One Martini backbone bead per residue (centre of mass of N, CA, C, O) as a GRO file, in nm:
protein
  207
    1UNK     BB    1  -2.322  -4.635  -2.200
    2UNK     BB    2  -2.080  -4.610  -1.991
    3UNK     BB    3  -1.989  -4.309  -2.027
    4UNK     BB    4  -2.244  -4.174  -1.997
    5UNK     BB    5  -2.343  -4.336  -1.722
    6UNK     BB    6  -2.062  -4.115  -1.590
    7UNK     BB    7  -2.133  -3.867  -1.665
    8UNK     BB    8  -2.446  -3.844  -1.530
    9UNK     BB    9  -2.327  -3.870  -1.217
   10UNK     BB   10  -2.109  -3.639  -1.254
   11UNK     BB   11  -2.330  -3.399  -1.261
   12UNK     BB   12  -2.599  -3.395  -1.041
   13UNK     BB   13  -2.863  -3.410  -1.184
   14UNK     BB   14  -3.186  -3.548  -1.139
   15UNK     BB   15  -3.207  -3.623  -1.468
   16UNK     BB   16  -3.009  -3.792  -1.478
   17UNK     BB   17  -2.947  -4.000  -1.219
   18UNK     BB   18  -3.227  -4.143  -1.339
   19UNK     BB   19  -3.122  -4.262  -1.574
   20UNK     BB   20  -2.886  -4.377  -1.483
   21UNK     BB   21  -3.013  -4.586  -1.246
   22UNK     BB   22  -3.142  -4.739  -1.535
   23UNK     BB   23  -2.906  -4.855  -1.635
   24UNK     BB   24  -2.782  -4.989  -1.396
   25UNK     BB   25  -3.028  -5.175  -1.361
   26UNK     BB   26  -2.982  -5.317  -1.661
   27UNK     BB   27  -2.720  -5.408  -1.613
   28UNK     BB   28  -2.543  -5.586  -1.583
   29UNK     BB   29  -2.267  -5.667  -1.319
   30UNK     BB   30  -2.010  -5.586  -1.450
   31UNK     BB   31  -2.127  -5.303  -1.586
   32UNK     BB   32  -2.220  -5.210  -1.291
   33UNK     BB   33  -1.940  -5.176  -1.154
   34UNK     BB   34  -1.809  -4.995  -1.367
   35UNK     BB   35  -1.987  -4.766  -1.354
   36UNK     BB   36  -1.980  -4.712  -1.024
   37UNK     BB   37  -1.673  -4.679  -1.032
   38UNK     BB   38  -1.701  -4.339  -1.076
   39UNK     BB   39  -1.797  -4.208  -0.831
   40UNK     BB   40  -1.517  -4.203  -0.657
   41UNK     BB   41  -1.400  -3.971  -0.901
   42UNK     BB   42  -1.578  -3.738  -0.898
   43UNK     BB   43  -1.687  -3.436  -0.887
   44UNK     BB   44  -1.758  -3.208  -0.702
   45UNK     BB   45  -2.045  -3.045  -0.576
   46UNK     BB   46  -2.129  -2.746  -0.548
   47UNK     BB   47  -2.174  -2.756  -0.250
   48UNK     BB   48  -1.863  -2.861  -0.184
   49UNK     BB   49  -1.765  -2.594  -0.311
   50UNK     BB   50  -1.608  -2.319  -0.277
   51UNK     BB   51  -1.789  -2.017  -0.220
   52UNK     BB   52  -1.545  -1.881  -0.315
   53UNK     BB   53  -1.383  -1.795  -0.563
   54UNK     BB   54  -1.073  -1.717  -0.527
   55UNK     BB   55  -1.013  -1.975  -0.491
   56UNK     BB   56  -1.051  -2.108  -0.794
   57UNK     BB   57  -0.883  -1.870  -0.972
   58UNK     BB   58  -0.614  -1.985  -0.803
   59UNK     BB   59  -0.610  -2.262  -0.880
   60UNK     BB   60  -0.673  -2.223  -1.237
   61UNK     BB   61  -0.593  -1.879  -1.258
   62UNK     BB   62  -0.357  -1.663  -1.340
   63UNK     BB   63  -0.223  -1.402  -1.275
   64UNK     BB   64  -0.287  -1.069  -1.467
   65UNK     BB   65  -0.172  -0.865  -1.163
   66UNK     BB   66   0.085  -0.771  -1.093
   67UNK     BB   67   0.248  -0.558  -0.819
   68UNK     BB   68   0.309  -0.356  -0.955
   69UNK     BB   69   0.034  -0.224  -1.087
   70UNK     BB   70  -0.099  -0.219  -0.772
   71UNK     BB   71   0.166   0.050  -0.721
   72UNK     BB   72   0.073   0.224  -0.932
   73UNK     BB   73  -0.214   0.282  -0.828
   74UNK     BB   74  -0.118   0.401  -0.592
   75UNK     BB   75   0.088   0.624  -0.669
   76UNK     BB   76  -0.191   0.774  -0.850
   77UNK     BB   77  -0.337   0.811  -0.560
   78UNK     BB   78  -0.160   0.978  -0.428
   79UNK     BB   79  -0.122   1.233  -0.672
   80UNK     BB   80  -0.442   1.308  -0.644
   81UNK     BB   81  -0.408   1.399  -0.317
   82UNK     BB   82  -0.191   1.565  -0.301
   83UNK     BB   83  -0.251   1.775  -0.528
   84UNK     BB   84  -0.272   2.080  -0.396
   85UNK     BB   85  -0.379   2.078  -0.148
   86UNK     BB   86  -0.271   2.395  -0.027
   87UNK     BB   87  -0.487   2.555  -0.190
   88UNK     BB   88  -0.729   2.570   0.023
   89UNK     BB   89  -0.903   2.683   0.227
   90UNK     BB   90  -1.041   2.683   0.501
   91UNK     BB   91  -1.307   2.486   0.677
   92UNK     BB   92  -1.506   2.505   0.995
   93UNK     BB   93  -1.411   2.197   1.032
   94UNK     BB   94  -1.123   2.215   0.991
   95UNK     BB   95  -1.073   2.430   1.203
   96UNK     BB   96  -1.198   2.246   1.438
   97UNK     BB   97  -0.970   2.059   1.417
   98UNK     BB   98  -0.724   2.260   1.486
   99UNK     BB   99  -0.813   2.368   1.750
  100UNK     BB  100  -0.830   2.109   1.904
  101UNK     BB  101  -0.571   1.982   1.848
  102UNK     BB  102  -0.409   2.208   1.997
  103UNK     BB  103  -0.472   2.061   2.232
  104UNK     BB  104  -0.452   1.866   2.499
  105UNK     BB  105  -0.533   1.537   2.538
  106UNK     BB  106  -0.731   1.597   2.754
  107UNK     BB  107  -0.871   1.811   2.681
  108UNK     BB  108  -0.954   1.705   2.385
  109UNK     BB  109  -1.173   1.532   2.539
  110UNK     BB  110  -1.327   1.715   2.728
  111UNK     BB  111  -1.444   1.841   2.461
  112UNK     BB  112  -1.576   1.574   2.331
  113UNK     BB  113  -1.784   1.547   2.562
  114UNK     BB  114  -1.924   1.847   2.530
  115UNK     BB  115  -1.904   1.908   2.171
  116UNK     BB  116  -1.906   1.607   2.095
  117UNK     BB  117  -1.955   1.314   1.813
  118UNK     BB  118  -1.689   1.192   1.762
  119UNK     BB  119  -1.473   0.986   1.727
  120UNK     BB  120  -1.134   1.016   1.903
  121UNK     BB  121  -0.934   0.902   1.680
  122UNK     BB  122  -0.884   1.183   1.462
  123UNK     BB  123  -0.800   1.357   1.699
  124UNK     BB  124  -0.547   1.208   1.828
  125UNK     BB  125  -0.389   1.170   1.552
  126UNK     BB  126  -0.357   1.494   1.508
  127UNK     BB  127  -0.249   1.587   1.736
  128UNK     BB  128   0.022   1.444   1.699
  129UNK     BB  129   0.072   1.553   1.417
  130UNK     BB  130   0.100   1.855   1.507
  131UNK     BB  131   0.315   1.839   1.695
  132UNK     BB  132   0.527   1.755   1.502
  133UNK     BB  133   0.440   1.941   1.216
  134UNK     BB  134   0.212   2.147   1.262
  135UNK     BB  135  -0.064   2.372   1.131
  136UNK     BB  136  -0.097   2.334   0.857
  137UNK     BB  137  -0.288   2.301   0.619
  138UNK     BB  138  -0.111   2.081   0.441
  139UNK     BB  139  -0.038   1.900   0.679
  140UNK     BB  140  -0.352   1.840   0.799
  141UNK     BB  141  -0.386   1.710   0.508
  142UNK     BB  142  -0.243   1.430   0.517
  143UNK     BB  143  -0.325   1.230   0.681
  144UNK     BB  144  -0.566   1.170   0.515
  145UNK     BB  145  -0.401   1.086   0.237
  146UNK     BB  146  -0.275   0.854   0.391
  147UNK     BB  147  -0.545   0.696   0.441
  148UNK     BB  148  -0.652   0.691   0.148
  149UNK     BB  149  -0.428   0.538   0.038
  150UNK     BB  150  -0.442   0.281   0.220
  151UNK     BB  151  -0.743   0.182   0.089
  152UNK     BB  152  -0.647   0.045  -0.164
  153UNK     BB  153  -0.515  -0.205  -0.143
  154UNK     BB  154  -0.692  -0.317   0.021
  155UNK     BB  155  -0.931  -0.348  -0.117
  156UNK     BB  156  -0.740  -0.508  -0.355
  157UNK     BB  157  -0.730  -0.772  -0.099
  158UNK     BB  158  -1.051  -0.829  -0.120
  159UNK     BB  159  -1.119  -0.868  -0.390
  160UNK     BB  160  -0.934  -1.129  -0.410
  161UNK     BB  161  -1.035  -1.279  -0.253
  162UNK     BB  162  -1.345  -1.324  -0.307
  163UNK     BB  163  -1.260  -1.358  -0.622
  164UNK     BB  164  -1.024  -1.154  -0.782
  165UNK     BB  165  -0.787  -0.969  -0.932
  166UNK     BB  166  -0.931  -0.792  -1.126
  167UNK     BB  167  -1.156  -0.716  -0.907
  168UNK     BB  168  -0.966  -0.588  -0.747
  169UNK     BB  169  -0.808  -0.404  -0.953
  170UNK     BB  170  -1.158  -0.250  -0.991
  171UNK     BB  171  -1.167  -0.138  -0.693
  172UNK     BB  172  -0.922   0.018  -0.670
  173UNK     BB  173  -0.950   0.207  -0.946
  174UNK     BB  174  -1.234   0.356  -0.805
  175UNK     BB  175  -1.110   0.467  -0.550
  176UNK     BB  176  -0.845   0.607  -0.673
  177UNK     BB  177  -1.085   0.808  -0.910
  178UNK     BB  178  -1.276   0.902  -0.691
  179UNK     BB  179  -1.352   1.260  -0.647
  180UNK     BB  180  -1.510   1.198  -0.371
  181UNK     BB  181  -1.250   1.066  -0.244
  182UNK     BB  182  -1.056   1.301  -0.294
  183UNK     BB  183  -1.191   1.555  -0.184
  184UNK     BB  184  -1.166   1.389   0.146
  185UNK     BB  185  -0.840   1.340   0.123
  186UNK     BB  186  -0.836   1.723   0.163
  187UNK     BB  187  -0.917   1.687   0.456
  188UNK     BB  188  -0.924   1.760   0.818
  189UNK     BB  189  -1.107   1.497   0.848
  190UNK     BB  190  -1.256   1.156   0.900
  191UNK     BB  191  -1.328   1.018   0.638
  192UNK     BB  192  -1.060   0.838   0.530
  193UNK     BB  193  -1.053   0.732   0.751
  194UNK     BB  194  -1.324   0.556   0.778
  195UNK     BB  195  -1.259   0.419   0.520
  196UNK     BB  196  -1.035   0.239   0.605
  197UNK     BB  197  -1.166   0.093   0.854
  198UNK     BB  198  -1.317  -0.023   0.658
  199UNK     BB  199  -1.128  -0.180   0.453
  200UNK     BB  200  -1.009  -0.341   0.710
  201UNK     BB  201  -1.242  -0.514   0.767
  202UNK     BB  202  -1.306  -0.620   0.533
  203UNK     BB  203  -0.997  -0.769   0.502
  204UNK     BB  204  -1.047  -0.950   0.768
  205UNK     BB  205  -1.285  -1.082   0.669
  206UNK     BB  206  -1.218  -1.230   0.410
  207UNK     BB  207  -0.964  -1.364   0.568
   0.00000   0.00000   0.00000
């Protein structure tokens, strides 16, 4: 039947467009060209359809996950990275970071050129926040916890445009609740900032 082998034209697998073939070459002329006529309006083939998912799932599929509830994830990640920050005392890295940060821009890099190996972004922004706000331990680690928590959105922006909204926010709600990740986002180290970074490459990339 005519839409039978409309169907299988429209399938695009090997053995259906053989079968196909076999129609068309054995109907009729008028009924040729009825068949065949299906082509030209024919949903495009795997190949030719966007390999993001998340196009897709755009297209076709209502997001189930409004703008508050991955407010609400982010505000939950930043209070388990604030709380208590200032309850451990610093230890040896910290205070190397501490000490660091206290020197003047110009020492502070002639010191990393000296005796350290990472790279100079973390201590030049601890430096300005020294700066500015002085150098207890709970304020020299705010920054990393505001680091990490601006980590959370990025995630879940980038598993979105590559997937789809559920997979962000099950990407940042890993990331927000992760034990492992809040523990280094109460130290005065660049682990938090260099999360960032990456979170930030990644949705870059994605977009």
């Amino acid at each position: 039947p005519t839409h039978v082998a409309r169907y299988a034209l429209n399938q695009g697998t090997h053995h259906a467009r053989s079968q196909c073939e076999m129609v068309v070459f054995h109907a009729k002329p008028q009924r040729r060209n009825e068949i065949t006529r299906g082509r030209a309006h024919r949903a495009p083939s795997v190949a030719q359809r966007p390999w993001r998912l998340g196009v897709l799932a755009r297209d076709h599929v209502v997001e189930p996950w409004p703008a508050v509830t991955v407010s609400a994830l982010v505000l939950l990640g930043a209070a388990l990275r604030f709380y208590a920050i200032g309850h451990k005392s610093v230890w040896l890295d910290e205070a190397y970071s501490i000490w660091l940060a206290g020197h003047r821009m110009v020492e502070l890099w002639q010191w990393l050129v000296r005796i350290d190996h990472h790279p100079p972004l973390y201590y030049s922004l601890l430096q300005i926040w020294q700066t500015q706000l002085g150098d207890a331990q709970e304020t020299v680690r705010i920054l990393s916890a505001f680091c990490s928590t601006l980590a959370i959105p990025l995630l879940y922006s980038t598993g979105r445009t590559l997937f789809d909204a559920p997979t962000g926010f099950l990407a940042a709600g890993v990331l927000a609740l992760s034990p492992f990740h809040i523990r280094f986002a109460q130290e005065a180290r660049m682990y938090a900032l260099m999360t960032l970074m990456a979170a930030l490459a990644f949705a870059c990339l994605a977009h």
